[in-house]
Tab-separated table of N, CA and C in Angstrom:
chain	number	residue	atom	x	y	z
A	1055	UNK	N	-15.711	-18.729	-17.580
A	1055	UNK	CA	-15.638	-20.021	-16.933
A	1055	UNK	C	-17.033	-20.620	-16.920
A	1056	UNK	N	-17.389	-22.004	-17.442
A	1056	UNK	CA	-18.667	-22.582	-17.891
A	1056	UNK	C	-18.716	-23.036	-16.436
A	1057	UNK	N	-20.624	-22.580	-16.038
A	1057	UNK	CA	-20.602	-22.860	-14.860
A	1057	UNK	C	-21.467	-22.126	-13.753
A	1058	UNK	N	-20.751	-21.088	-14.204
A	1058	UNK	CA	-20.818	-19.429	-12.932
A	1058	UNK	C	-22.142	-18.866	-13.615
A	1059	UNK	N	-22.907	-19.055	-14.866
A	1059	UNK	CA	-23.536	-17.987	-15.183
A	1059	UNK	C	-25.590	-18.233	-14.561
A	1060	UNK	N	-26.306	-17.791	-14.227
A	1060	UNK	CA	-27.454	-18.427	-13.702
A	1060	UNK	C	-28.137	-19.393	-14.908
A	1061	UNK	N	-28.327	-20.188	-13.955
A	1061	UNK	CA	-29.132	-21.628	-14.996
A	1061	UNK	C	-28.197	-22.457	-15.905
A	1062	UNK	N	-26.637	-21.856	-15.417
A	1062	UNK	CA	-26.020	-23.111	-16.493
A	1062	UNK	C	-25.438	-24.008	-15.288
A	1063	UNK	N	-24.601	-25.059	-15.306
A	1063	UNK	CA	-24.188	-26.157	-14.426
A	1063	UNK	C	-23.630	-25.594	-12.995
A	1064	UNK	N	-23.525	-26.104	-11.973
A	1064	UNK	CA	-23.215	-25.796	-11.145
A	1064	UNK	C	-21.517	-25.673	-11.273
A	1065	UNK	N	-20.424	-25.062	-10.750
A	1065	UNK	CA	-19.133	-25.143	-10.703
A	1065	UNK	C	-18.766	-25.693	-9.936
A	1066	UNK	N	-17.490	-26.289	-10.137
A	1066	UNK	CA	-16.906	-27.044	-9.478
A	1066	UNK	C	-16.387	-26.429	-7.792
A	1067	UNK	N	-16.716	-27.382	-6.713
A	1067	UNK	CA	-15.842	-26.540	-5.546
A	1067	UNK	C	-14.671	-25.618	-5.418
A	1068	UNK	N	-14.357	-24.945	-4.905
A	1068	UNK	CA	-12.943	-23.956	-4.862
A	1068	UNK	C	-12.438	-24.526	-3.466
A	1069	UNK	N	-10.965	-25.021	-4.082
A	1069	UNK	CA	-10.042	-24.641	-2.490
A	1069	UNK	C	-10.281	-23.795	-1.972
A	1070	UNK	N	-10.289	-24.733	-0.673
A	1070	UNK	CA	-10.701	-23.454	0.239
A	1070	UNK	C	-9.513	-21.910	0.608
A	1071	UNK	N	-8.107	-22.242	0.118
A	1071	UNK	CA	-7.621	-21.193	0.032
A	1071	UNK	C	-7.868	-19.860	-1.276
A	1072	UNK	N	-8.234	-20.416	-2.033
A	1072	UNK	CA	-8.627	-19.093	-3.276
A	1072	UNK	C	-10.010	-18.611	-2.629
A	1073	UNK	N	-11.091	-19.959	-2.266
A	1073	UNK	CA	-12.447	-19.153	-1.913
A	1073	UNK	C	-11.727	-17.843	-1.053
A	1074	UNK	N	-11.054	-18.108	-0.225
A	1074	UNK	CA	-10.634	-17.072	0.932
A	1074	UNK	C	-9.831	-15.560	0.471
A	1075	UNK	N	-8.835	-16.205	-1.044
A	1075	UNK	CA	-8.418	-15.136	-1.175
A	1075	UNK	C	-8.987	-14.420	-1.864
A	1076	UNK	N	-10.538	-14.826	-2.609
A	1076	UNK	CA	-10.985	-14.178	-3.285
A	1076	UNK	C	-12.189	-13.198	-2.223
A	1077	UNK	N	-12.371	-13.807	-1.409
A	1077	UNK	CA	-13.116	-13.190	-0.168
A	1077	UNK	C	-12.391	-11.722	0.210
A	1078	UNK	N	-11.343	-12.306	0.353
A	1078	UNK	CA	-10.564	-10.690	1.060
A	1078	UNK	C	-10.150	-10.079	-0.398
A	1079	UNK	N	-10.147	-10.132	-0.860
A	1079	UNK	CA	-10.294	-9.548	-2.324
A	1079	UNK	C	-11.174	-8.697	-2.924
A	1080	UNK	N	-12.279	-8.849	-2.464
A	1080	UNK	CA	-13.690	-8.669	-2.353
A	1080	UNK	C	-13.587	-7.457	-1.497
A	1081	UNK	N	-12.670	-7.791	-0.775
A	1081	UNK	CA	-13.012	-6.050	0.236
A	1081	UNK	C	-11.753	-5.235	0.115
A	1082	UNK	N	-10.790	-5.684	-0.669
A	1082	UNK	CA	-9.329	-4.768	-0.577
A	1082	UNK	C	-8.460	-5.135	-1.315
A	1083	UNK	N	-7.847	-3.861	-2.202
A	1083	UNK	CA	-6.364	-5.073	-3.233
A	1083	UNK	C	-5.622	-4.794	-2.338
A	1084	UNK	N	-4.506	-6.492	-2.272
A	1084	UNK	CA	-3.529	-6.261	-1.619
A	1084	UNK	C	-2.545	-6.694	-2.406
A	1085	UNK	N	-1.154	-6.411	-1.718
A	1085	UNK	CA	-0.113	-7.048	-2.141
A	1085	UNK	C	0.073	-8.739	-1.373
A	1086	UNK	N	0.924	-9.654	-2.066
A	1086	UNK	CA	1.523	-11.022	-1.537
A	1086	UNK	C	1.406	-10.573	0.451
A	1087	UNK	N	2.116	-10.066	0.867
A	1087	UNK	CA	2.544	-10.152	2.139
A	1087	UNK	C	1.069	-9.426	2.850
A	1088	UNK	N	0.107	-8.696	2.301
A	1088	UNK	CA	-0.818	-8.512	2.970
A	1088	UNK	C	-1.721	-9.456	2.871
A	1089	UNK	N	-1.556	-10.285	1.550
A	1089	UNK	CA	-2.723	-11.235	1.736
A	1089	UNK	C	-2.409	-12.657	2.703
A	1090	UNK	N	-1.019	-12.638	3.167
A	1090	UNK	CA	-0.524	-13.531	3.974
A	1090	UNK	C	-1.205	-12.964	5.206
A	1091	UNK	N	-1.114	-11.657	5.669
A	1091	UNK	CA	-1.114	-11.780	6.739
A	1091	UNK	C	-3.307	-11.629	6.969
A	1092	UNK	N	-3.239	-11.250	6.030
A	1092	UNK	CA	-5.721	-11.596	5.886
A	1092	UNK	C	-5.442	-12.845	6.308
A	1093	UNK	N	-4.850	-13.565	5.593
A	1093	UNK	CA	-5.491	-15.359	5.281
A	1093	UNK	C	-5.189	-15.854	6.983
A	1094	UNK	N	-4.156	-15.296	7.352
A	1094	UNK	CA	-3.748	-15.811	8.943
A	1094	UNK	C	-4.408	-15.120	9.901
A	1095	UNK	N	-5.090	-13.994	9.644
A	1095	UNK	CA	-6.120	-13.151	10.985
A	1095	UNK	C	-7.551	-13.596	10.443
A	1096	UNK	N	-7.674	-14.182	9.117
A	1096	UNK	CA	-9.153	-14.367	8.418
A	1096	UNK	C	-9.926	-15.589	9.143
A	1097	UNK	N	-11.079	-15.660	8.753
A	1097	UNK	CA	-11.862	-16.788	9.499
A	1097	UNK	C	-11.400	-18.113	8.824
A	1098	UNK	N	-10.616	-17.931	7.913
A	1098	UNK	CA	-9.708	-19.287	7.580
A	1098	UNK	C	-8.925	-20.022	8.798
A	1099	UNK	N	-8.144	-18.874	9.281
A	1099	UNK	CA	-7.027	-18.920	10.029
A	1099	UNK	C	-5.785	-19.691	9.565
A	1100	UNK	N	-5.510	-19.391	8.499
A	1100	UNK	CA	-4.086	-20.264	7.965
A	1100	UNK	C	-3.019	-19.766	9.146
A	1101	UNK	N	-2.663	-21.082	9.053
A	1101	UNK	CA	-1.230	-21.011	10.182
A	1101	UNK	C	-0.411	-20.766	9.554
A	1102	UNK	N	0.008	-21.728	8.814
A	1102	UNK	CA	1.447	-21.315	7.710
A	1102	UNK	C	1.401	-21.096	6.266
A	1103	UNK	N	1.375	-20.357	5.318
A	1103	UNK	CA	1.131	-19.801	4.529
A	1103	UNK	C	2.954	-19.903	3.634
A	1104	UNK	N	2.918	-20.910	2.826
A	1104	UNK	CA	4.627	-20.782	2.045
A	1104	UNK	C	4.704	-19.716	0.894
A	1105	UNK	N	5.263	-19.242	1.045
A	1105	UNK	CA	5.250	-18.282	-0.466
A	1105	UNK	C	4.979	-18.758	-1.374
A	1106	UNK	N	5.743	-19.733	-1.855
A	1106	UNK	CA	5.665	-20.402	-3.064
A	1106	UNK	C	4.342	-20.464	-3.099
A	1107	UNK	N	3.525	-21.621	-2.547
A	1107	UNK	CA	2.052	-22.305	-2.646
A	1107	UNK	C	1.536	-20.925	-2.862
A	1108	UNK	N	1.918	-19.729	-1.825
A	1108	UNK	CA	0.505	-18.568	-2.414
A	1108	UNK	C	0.637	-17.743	-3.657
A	1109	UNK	N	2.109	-17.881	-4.421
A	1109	UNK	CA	2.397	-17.123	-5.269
A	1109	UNK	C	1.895	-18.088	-6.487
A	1110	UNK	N	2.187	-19.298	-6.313
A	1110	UNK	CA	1.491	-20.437	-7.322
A	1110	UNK	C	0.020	-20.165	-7.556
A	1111	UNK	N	-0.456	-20.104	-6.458
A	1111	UNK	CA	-2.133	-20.160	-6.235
A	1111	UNK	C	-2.861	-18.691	-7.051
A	1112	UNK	N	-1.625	-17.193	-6.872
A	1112	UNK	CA	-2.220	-16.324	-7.164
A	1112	UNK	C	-1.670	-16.418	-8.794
A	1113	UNK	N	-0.714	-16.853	-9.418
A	1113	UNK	CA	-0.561	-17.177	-10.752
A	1113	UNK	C	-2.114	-17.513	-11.200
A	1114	UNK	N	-2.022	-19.023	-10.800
A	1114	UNK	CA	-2.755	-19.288	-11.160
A	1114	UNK	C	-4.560	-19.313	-11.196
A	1115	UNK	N	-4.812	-18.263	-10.290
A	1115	UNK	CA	-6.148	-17.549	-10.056
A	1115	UNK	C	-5.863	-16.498	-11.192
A	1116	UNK	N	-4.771	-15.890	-11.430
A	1116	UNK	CA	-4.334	-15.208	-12.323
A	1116	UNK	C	-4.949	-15.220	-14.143
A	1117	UNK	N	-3.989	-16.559	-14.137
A	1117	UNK	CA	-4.470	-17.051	-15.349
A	1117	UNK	C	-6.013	-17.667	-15.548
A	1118	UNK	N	-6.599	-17.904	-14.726
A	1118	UNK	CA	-8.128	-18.115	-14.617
A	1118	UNK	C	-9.208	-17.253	-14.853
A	1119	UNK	N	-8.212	-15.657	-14.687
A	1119	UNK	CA	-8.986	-14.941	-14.951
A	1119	UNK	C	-10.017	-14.037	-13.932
A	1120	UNK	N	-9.654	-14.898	-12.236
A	1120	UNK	CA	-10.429	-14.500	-10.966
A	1120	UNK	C	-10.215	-13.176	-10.946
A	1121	UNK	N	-8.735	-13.248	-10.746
A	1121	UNK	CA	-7.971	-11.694	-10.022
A	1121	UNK	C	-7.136	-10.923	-11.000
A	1122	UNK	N	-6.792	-10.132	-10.976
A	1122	UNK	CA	-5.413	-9.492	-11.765
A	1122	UNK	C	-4.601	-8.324	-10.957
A	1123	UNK	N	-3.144	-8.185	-11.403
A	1123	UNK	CA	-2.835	-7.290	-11.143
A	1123	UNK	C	-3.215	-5.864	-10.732
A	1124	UNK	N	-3.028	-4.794	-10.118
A	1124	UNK	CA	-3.873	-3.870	-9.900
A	1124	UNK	C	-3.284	-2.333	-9.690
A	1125	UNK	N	-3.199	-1.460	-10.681
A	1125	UNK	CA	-2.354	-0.615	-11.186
A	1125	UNK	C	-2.399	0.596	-10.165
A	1126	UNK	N	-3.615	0.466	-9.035
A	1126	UNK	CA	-3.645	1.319	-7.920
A	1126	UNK	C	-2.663	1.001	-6.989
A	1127	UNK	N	-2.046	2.104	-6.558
A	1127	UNK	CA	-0.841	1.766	-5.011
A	1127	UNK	C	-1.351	2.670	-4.467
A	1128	UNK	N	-1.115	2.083	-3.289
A	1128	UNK	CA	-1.156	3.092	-2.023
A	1128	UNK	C	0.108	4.674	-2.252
A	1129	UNK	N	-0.545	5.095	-1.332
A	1129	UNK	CA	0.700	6.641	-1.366
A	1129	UNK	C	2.284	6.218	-1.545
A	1130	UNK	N	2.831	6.942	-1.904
A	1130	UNK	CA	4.390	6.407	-2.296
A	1130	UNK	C	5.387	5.822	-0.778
A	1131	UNK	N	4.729	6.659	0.245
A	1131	UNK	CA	5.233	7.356	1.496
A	1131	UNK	C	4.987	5.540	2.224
A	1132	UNK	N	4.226	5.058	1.939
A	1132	UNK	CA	3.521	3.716	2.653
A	1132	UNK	C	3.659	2.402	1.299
A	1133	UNK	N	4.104	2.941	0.425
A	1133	UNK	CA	4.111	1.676	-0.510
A	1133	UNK	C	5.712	1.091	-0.680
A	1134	UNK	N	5.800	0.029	-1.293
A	1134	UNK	CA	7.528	-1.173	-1.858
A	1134	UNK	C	7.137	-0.944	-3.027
A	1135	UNK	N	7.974	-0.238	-4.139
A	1135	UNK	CA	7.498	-0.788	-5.683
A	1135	UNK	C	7.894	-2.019	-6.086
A	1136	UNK	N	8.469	-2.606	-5.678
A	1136	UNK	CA	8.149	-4.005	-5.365
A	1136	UNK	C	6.983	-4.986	-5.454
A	1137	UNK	N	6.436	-4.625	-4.751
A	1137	UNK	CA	5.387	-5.259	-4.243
A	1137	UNK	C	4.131	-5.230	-5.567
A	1138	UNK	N	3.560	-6.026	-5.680
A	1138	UNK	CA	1.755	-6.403	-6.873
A	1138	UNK	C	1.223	-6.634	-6.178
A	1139	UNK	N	0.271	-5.711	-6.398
A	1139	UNK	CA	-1.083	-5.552	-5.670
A	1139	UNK	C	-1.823	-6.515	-6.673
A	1140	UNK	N	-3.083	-7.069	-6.077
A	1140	UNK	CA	-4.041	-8.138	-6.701
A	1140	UNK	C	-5.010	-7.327	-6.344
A	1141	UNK	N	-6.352	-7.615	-7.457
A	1141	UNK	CA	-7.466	-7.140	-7.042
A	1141	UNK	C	-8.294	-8.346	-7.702
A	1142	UNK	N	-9.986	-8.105	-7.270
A	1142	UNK	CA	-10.723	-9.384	-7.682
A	1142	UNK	C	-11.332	-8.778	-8.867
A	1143	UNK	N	-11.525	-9.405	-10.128
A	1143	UNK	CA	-12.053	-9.403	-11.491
A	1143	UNK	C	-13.620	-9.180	-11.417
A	1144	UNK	N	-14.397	-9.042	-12.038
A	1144	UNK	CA	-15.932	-9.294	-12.565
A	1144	UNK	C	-15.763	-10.796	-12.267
A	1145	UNK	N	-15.225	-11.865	-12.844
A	1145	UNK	CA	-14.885	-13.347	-12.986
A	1145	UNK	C	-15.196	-13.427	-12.035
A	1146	UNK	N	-14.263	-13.059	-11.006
A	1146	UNK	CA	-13.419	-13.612	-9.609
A	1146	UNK	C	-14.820	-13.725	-9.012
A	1147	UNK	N	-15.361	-11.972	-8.896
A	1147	UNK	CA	-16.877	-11.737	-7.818
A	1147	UNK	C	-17.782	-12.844	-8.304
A	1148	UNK	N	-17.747	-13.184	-9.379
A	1148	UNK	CA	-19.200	-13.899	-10.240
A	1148	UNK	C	-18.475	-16.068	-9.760
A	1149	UNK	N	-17.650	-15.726	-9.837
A	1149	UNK	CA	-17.199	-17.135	-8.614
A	1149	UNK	C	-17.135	-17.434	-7.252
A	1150	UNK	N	-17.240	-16.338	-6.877
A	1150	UNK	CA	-17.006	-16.566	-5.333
A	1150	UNK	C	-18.479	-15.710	-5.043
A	1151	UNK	N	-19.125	-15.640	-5.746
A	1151	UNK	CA	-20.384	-16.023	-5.344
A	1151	UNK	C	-21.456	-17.277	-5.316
A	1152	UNK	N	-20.996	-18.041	-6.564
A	1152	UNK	CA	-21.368	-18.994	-6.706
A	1152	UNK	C	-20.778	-20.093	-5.923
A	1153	UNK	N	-19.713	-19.860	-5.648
A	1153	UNK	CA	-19.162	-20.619	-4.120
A	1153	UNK	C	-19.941	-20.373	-3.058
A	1154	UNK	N	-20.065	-18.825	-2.561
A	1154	UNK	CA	-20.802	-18.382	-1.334
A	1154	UNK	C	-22.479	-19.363	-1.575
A	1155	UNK	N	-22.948	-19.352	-2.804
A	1155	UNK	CA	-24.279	-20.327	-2.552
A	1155	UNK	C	-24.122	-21.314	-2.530
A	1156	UNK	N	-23.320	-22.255	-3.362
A	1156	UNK	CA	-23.115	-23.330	-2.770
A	1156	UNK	C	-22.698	-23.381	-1.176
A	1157	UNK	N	-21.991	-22.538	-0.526
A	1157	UNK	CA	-21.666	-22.923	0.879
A	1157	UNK	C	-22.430	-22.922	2.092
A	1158	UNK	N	-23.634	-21.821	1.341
A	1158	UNK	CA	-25.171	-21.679	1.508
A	1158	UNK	C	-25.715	-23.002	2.024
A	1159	UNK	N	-25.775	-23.668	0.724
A	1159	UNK	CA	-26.471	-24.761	0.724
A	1159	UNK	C	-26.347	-25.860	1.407
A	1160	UNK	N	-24.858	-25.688	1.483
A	1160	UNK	CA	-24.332	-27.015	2.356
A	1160	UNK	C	-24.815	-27.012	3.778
A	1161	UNK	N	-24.173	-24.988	4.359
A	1161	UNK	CA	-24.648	-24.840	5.717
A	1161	UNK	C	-26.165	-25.388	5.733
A	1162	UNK	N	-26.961	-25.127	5.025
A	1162	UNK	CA	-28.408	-25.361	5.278
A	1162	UNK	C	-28.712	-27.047	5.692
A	1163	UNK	N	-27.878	-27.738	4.637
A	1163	UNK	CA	-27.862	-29.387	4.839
A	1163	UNK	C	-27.798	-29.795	6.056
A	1164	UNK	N	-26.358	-29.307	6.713
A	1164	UNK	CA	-25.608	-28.992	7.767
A	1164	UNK	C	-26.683	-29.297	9.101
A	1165	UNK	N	-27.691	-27.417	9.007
A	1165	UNK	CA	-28.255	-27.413	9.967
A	1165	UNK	C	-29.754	-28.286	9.825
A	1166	UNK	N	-29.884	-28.972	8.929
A	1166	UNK	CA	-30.953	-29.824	8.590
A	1166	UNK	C	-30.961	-30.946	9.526
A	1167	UNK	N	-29.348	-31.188	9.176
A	1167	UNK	CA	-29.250	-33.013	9.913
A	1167	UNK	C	-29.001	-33.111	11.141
A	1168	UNK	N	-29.022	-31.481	11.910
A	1168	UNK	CA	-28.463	-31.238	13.008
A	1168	UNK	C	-27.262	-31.503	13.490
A	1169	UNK	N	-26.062	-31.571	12.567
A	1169	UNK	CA	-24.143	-31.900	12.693
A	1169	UNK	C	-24.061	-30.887	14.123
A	1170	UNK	N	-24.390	-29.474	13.846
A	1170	UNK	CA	-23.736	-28.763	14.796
A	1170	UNK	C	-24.694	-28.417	15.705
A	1171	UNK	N	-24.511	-28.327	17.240
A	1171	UNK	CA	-25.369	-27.896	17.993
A	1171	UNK	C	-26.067	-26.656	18.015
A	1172	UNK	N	-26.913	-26.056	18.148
A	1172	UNK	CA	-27.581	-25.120	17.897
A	1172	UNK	C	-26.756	-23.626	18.790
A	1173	UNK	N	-26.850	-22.445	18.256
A	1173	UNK	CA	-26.122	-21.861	18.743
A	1173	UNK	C	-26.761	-20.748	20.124
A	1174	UNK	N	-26.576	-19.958	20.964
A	1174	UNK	CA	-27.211	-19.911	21.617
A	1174	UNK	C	-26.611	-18.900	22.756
A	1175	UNK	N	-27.271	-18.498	23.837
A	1175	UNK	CA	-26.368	-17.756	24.645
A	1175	UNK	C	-25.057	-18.426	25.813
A	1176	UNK	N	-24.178	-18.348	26.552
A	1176	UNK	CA	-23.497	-19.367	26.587
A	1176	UNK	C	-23.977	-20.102	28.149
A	1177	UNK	N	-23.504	-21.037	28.077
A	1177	UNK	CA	-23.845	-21.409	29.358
A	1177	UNK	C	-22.762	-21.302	30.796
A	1178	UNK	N	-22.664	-21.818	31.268
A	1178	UNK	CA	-22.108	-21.842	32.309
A	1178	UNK	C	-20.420	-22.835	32.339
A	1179	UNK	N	-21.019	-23.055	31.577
A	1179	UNK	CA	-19.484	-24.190	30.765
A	1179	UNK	C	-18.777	-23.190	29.744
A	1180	UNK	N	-19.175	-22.395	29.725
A	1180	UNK	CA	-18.856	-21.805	28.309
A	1180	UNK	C	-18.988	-21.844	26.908
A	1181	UNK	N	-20.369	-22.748	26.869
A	1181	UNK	CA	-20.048	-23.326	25.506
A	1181	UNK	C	-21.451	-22.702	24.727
A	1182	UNK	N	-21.550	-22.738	23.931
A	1182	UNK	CA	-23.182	-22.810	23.486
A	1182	UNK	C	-24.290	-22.775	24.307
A	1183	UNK	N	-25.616	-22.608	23.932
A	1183	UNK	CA	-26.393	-23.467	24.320
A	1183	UNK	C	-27.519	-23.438	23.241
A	1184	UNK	N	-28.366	-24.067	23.955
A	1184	UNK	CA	-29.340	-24.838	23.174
A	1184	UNK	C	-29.419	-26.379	22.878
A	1185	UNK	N	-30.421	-27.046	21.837
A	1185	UNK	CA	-30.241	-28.266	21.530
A	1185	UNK	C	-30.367	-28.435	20.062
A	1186	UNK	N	-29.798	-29.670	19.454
A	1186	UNK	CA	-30.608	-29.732	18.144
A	1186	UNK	C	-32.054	-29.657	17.950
């Protein structure tokens, strides 16, 4: 994928649902129904998650070349043969890193222009503290 490699163009943004599934990817192959239930406990926090859209999404991360199938299962005793496990590619890591710096960069913008209040121990309100 033209883009990802150091010193050639920057890549294009990633939905923010693949950045995510390639995140938890990054730490574990799962099957469809485990990566439903990452994306909904993850710092994403997807609420509703349709099959379709995630089975579309992992096709097509598929064919991109991010992720692939993944010929490891868990013990027989705890596994569905059913179920495809996904794991993240060389590709996948070498994109969702170049996402992670771009997201870098942005946070940095972010805390440049002062958007978010500074973070801090909490106060008495509960909230933050500090100032920009």
């Amino acid at each position: 994928m033209a883009g990802n490699q150091p010193g050639s163009q920057p890549h294009k943004p990633l939905k923010p649902i693949v950045f995510d599934i390639l995140v938890i990817l990054a730490q574990e192959n799962l099957h469809g129904w485990g990566l439903v239930k990452a994306l909904e406990e993850g710092p994403g926090q997807w609420k509703t998650i349709l099959s379709g859209n995630l089975y579309r999404t992992l096709r097509d991360m598929t064919e991109r070349g991010l992720i692939e199938e993944s010929d490891e299962r868990p013990h027989p005793e705890e596994d569905d043969e059913r179920r495809r496990y996904f794991r993240l590619t060389a590709q996948g890591r070498s994109v969702a890193e170049a996402e992670a710096r771009r997201l870098r960069r942005v946070m940095e913008a972010v805390n440049s222009a002062h958007i978010l209040p500074a973070e801090g121990p909490p106060t008495a309100g509960g909230k933050g503290g500090g100032t920009p």
